[in-house]
Short mmCIF file of C-alpha atoms and ligand atoms in Angstrom, two decimals:
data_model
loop_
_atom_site.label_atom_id
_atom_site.label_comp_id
_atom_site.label_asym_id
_atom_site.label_seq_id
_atom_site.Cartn_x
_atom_site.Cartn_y
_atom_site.Cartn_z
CA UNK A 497 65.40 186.46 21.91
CA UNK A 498 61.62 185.27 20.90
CA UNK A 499 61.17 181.10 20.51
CA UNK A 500 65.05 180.33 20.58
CA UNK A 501 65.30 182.82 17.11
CA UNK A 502 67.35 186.51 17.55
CA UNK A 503 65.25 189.38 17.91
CA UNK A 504 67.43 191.96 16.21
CA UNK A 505 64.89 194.20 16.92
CA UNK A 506 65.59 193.76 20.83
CA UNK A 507 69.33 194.08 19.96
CA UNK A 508 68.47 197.57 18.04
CA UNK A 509 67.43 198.55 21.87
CA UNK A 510 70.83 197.55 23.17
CA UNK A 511 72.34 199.31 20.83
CA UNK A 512 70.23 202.41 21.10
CA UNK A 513 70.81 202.30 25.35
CA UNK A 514 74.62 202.26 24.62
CA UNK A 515 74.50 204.89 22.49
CA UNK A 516 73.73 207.17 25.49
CA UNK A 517 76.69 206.76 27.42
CA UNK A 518 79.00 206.50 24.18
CA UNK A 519 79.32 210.33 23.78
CA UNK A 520 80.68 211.37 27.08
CA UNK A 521 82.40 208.54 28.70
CA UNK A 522 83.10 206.39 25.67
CA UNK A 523 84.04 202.80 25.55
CA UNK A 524 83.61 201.83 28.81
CA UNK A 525 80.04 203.00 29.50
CA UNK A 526 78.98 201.25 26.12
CA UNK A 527 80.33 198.51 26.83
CA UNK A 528 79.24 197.95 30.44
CA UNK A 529 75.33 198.63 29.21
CA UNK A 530 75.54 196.15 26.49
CA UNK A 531 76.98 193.79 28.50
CA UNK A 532 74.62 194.33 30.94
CA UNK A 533 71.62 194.09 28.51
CA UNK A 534 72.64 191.15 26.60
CA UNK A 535 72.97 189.51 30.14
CA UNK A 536 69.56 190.64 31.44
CA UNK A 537 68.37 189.31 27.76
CA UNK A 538 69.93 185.71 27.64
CA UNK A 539 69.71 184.36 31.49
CA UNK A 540 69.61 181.14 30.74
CA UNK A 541 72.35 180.28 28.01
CA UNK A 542 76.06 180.29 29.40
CA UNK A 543 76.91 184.12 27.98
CA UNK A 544 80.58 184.78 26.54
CA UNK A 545 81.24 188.15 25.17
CA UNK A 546 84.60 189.02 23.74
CA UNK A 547 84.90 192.80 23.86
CA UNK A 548 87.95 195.25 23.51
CA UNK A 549 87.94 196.63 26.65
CA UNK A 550 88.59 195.87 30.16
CA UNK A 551 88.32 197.47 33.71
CA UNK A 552 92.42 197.14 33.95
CA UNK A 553 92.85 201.17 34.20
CA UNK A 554 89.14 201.93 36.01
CA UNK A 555 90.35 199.93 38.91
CA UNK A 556 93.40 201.95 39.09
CA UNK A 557 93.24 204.51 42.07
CA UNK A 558 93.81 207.04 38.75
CA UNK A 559 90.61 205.79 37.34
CA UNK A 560 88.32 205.80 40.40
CA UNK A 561 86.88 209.16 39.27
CA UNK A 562 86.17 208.46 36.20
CA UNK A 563 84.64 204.63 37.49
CA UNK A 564 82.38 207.02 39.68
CA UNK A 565 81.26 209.23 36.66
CA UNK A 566 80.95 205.87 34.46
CA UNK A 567 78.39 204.29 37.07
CA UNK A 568 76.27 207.14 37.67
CA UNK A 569 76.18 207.38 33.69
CA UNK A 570 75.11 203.85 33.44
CA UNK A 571 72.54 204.15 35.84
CA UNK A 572 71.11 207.08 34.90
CA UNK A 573 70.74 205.78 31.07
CA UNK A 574 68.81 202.72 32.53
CA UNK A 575 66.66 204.60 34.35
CA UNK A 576 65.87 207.12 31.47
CA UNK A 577 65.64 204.44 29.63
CA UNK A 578 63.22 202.39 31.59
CA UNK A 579 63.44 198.93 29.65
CA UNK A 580 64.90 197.17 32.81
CA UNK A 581 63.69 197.43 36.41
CA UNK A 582 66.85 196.79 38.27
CA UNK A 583 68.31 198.30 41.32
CA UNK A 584 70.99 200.69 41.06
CA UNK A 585 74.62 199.20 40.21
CA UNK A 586 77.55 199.63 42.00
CA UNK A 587 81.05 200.79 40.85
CA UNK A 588 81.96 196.95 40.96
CA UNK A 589 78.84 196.11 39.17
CA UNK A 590 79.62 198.50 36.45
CA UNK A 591 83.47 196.51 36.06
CA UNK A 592 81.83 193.44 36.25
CA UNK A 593 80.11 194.10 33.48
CA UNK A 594 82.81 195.29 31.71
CA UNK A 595 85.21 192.58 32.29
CA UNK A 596 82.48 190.04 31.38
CA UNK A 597 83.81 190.98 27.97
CA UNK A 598 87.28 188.60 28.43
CA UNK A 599 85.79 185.75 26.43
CA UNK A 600 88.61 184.24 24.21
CA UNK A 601 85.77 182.86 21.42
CA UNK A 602 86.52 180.46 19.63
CA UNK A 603 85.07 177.99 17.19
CA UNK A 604 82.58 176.30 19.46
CA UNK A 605 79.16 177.38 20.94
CA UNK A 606 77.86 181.11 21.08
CA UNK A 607 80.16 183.93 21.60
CA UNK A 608 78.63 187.57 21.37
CA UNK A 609 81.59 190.02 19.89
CA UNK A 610 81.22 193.90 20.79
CA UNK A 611 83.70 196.82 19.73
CA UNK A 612 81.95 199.19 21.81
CA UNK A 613 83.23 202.25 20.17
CA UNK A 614 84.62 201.60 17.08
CA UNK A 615 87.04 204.40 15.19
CA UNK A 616 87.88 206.08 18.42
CA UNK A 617 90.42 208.33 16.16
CA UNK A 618 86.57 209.24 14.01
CA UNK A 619 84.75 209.93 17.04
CA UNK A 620 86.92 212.11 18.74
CA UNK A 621 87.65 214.16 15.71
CA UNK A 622 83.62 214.23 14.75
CA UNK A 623 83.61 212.09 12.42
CA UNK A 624 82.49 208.38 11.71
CA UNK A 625 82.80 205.79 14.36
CA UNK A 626 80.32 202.89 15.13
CA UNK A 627 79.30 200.62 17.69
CA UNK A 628 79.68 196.92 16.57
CA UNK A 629 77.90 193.77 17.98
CA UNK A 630 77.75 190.58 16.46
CA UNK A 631 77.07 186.61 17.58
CA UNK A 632 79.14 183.88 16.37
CA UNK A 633 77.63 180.08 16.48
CA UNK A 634 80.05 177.91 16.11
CA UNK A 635 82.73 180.20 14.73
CA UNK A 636 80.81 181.22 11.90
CA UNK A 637 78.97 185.01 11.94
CA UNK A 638 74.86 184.71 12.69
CA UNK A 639 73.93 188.07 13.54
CA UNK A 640 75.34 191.25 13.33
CA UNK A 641 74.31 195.05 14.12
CA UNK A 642 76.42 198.41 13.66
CA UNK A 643 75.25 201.87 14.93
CA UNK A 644 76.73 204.50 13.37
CA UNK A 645 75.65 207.70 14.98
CA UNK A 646 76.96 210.41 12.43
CA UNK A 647 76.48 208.49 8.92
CA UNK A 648 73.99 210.57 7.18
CA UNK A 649 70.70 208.78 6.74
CA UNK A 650 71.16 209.32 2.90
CA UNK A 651 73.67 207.82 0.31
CA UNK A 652 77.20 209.16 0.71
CA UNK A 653 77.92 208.61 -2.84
CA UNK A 654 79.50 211.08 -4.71
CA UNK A 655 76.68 211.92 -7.35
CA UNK A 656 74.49 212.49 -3.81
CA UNK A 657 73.31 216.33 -2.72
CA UNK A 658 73.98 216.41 1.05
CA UNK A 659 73.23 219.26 3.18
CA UNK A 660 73.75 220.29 6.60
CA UNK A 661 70.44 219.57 7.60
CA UNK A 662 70.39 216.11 6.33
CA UNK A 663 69.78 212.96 9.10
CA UNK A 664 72.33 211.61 10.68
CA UNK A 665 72.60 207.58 12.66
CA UNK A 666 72.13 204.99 11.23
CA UNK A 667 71.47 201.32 12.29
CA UNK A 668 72.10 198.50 10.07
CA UNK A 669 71.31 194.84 11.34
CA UNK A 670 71.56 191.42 9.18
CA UNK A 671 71.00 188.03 10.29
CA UNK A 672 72.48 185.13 8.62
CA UNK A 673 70.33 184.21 5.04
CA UNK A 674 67.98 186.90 6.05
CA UNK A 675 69.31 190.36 4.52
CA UNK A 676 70.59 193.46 6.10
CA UNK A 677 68.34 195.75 6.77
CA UNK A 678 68.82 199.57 7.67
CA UNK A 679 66.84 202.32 9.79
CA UNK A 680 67.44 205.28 11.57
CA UNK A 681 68.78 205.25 14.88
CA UNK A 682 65.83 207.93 15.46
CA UNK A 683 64.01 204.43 14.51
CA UNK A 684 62.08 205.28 10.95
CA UNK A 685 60.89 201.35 9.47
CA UNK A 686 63.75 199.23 8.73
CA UNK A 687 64.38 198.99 4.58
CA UNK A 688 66.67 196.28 2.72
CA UNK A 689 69.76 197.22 1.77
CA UNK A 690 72.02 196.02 -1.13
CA UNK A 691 75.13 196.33 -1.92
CA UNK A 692 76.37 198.13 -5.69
CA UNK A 693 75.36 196.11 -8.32
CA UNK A 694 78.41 197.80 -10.97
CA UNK A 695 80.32 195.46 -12.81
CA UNK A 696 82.27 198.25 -14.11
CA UNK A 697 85.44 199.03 -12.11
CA UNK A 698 85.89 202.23 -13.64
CA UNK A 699 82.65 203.60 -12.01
CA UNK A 700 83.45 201.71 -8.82
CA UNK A 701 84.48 204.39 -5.91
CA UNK A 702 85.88 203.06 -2.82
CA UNK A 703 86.44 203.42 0.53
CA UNK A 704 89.62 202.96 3.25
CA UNK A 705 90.88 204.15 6.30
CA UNK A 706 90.58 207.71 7.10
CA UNK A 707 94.09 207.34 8.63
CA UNK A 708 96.73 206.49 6.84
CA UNK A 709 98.43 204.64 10.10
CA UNK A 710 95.40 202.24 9.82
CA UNK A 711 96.15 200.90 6.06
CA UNK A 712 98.13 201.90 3.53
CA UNK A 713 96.44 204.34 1.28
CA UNK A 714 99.79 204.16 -1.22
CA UNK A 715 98.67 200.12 -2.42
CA UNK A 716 94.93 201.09 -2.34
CA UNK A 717 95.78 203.75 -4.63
CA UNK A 718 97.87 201.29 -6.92
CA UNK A 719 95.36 198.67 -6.84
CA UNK A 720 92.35 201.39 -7.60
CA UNK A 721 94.68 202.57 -10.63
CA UNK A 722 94.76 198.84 -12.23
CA UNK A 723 91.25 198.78 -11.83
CA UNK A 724 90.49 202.28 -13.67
CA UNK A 725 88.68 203.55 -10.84
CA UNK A 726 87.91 207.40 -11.19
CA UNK A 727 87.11 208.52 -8.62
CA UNK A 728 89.13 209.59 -5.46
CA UNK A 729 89.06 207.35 -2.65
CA UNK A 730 86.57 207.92 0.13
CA UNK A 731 88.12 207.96 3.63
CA UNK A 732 86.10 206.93 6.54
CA UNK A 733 86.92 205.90 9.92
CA UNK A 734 85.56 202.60 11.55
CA UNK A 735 82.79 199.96 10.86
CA UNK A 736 80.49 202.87 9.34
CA UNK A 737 82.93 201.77 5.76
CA UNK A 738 80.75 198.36 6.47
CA UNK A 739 77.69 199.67 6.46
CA UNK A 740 77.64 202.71 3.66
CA UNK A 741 78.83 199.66 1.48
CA UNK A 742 76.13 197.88 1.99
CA UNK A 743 73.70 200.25 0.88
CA UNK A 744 75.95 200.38 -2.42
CA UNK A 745 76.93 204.26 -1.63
CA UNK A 746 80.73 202.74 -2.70
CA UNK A 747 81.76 199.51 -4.23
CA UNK A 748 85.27 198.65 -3.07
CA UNK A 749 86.62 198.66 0.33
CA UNK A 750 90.59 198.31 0.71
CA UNK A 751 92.11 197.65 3.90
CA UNK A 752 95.86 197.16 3.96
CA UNK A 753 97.38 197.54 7.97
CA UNK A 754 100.95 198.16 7.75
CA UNK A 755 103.73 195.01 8.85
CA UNK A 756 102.89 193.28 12.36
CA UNK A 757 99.34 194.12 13.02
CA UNK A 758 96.75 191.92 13.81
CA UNK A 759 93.16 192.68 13.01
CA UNK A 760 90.87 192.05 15.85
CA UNK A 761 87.02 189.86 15.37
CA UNK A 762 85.31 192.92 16.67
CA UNK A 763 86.37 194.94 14.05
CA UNK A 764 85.19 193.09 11.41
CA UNK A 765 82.64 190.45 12.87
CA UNK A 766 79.10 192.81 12.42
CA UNK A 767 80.29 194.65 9.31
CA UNK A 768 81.40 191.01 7.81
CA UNK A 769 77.75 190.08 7.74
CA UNK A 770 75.95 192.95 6.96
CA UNK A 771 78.16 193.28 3.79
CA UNK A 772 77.68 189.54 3.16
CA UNK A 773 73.74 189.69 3.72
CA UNK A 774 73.71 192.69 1.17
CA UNK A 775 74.91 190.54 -1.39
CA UNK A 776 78.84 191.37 -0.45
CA UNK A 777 82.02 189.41 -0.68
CA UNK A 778 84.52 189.93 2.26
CA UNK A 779 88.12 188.59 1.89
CA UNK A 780 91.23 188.42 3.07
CA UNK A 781 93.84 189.67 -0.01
CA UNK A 782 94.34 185.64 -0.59
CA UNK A 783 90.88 185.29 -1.65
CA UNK A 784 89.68 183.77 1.56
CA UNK A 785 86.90 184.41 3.84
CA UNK A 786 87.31 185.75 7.21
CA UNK A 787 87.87 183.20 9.88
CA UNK A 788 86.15 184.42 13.12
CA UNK A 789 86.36 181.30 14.75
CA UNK A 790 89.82 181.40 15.99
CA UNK A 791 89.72 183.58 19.42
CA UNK A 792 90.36 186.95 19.64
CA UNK A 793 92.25 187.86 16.62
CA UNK A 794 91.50 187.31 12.75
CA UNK A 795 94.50 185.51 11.29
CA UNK A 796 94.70 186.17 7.65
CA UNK A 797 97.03 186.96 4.65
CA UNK A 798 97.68 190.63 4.23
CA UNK A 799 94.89 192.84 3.94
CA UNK A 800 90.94 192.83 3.76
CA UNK A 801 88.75 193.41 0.58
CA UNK A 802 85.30 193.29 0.03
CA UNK A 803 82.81 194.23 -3.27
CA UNK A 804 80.35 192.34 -4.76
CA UNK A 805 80.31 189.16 -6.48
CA UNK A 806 80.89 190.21 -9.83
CA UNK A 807 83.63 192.71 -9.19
CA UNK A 808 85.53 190.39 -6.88
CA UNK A 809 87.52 188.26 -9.21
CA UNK A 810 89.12 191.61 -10.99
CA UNK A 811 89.77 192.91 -7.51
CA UNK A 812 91.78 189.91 -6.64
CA UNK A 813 93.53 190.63 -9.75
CA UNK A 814 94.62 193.65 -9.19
CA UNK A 815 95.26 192.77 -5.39
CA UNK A 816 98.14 190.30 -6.53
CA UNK A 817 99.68 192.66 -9.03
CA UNK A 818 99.93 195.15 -6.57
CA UNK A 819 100.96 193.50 -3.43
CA UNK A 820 103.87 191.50 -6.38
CA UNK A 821 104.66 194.80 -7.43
CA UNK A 822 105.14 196.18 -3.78
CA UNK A 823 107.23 192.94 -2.84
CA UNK A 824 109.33 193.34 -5.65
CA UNK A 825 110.62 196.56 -4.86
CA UNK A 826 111.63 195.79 -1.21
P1 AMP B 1455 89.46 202.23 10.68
O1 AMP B 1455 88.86 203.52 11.11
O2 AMP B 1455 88.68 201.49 9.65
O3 AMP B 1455 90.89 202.33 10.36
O4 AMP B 1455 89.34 201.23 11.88
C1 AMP B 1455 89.47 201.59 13.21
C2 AMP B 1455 90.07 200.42 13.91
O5 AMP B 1455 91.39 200.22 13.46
C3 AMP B 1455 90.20 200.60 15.38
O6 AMP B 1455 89.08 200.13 16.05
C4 AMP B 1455 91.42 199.80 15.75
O7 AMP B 1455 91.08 198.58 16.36
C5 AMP B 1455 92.07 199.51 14.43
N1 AMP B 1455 93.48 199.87 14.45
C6 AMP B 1455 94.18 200.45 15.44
N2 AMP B 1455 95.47 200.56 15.10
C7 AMP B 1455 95.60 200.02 13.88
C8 AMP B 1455 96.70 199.82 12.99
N3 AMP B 1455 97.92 200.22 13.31
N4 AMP B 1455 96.45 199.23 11.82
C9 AMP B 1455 95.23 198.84 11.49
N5 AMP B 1455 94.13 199.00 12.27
C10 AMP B 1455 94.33 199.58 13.46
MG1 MG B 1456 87.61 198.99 16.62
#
């Protein structure tokens, strides 16, 4: 925080701290250090963080092993580190931090929103997950930043060469009406990103849920076959969807959870707005933005969709046929 303005920069550190403990002890480790860093960063402003996970299990006597492991993680990754002198935390400093997480939001003041690791299913099989922080101000998304660790550096898009070799982590950060910018997470200079300018559905690929429990890959299909779209759907777990469409490496993203669940801010709050400061357009299937400012959970009408402005309305389109279609035949 510099003159009362966010320093994404300092937030790219946060991110970068977290990162450390993400690999071996997960969720809770990334979220206690961001937590803990946001709090050592904002002293002075009354702090709410709503965050997916809590100390319920740790403080199990089942979980006081891995609560040991956690806080000698933590500590250790500060010290390595270095950016904050503090003394060494306790187990109950380490679920503190954690548990400072309970916010409930809401549509007034500041509320910081963290999925600590998000696409657990991704990151445990290899693949894509992300870490996802972003700031509300008065229920409205100002700030947003989404580590993804093993997103190659380079487009994803199908016409792209990749090799084995290529970089992997990525950062992407966007602040409201200032662009979303990506770098490294090895930190090369941030560049603007932008999301596919094709108006042509046809050459539009898109992107959904790696797993199929997640959203339902038999309407995305049906929607992407009223739109013409070519080429086979790109599955990818987590947030990291957010960001490669940004950077225009797919035009489309579908997301249709099956009957009863209920989408949760910090899974949408930081890849919302870097989408949107690409030059995006994130909906619910209705048409509507996202509401963020109503507590923990997003309450919306079916599904999510985002493209850019110009293929939006024919999305919608072919949104309503399908989902008419589907209802039809119940
Ligand atoms: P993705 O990899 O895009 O499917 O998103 C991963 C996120 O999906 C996780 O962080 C979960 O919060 C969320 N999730 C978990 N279960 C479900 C479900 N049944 N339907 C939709 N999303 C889910
Ligand atoms: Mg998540």
């Amino acid at each position: 925080m510099c003159n009362g303005k966010f320093d994404v920069y300092s937030i790219d550190e946060v991110l970068r701290v977290s990162l450390q403990v993400v690999f071996p002890w997960k969720a809770y480790g990334s979220q206690a250090l961001v937590s803990f860093a946001l709090e050592s960063e904002l002293p002075s402003e009354s702090f709410s963080l709503v965050a997916e996970e809590d100390s319920g299990d740790l403080r199990k006597e089942s979980g006081q092993e891995t609560l040991q492991r956690i806080t000698k993680l933590v500590n250790d990754t500060l010290v390595s580190d270095g950016s904050y002198s503090v003394p060494t935390l306790t187990a109950e400093d380490v679920l503190r931090a954690i548990d400072t997480g309970k916010s409930e939001g809401g549509s007034h003041g500041r509320h910081w929103v963290l999925d600590p690791i998000d696409g657990t299913k991704g990151f445990l099989r290899g693949d894509q997950y992300a870490i996802a922080l972003a700031l509300l101000d008065e229920g409205k998304v100002v700030l947003g930043v989404l580590a993804c660790p093993n997103l190659p550096f380079a487009s994803i898009s199908g016409d792209s060469q990749h090799s084995s070799h290529d970089e992997v982590g990525c950062l992407f950060f966007a602040q409201v009406g200032a662009g979303t910018y990506m770098q490294s997470l090895e930190g090369s200079s941030p560049q603007k990103v932008h999301v596919s300018t094709t108006e042509n559905s046809e050459e539009a690929s898109f992107f959904e849920s790696f797993e199929a429990a997640h959203s339902s890959h038999d309407l995305s299909s049906s929607i992407a076959k009223k739109l013409g779209v070519k080429a086979p759907p790109v599955r990818i777990d987590s947030q990291a969807k957010y960001g490669a469409l940004s950077r225009g490496d797919g035009a489309i993203y579908l997301r249709f959870p099956h009957k009863g669940y209920r989408e949760k801010i910090w899974d949408h709050a930081a890849g919302c707005i870097v989408v949107t400061e690409a030059g995006g357009v994130v909906t619910d299937a209705a048409g509507s933005p996202l509401d963020f400012s109503q507590g923990r959970y997003l309450d919306l009408d079916t599904g999510i969709i985002v493209t850019n402005q110009k293929l939006m309305p024919s999305l919608l389109k072919a949104v309503r046929e399908s989902l008419d279609e589907k209802n039809s035949s119940l």
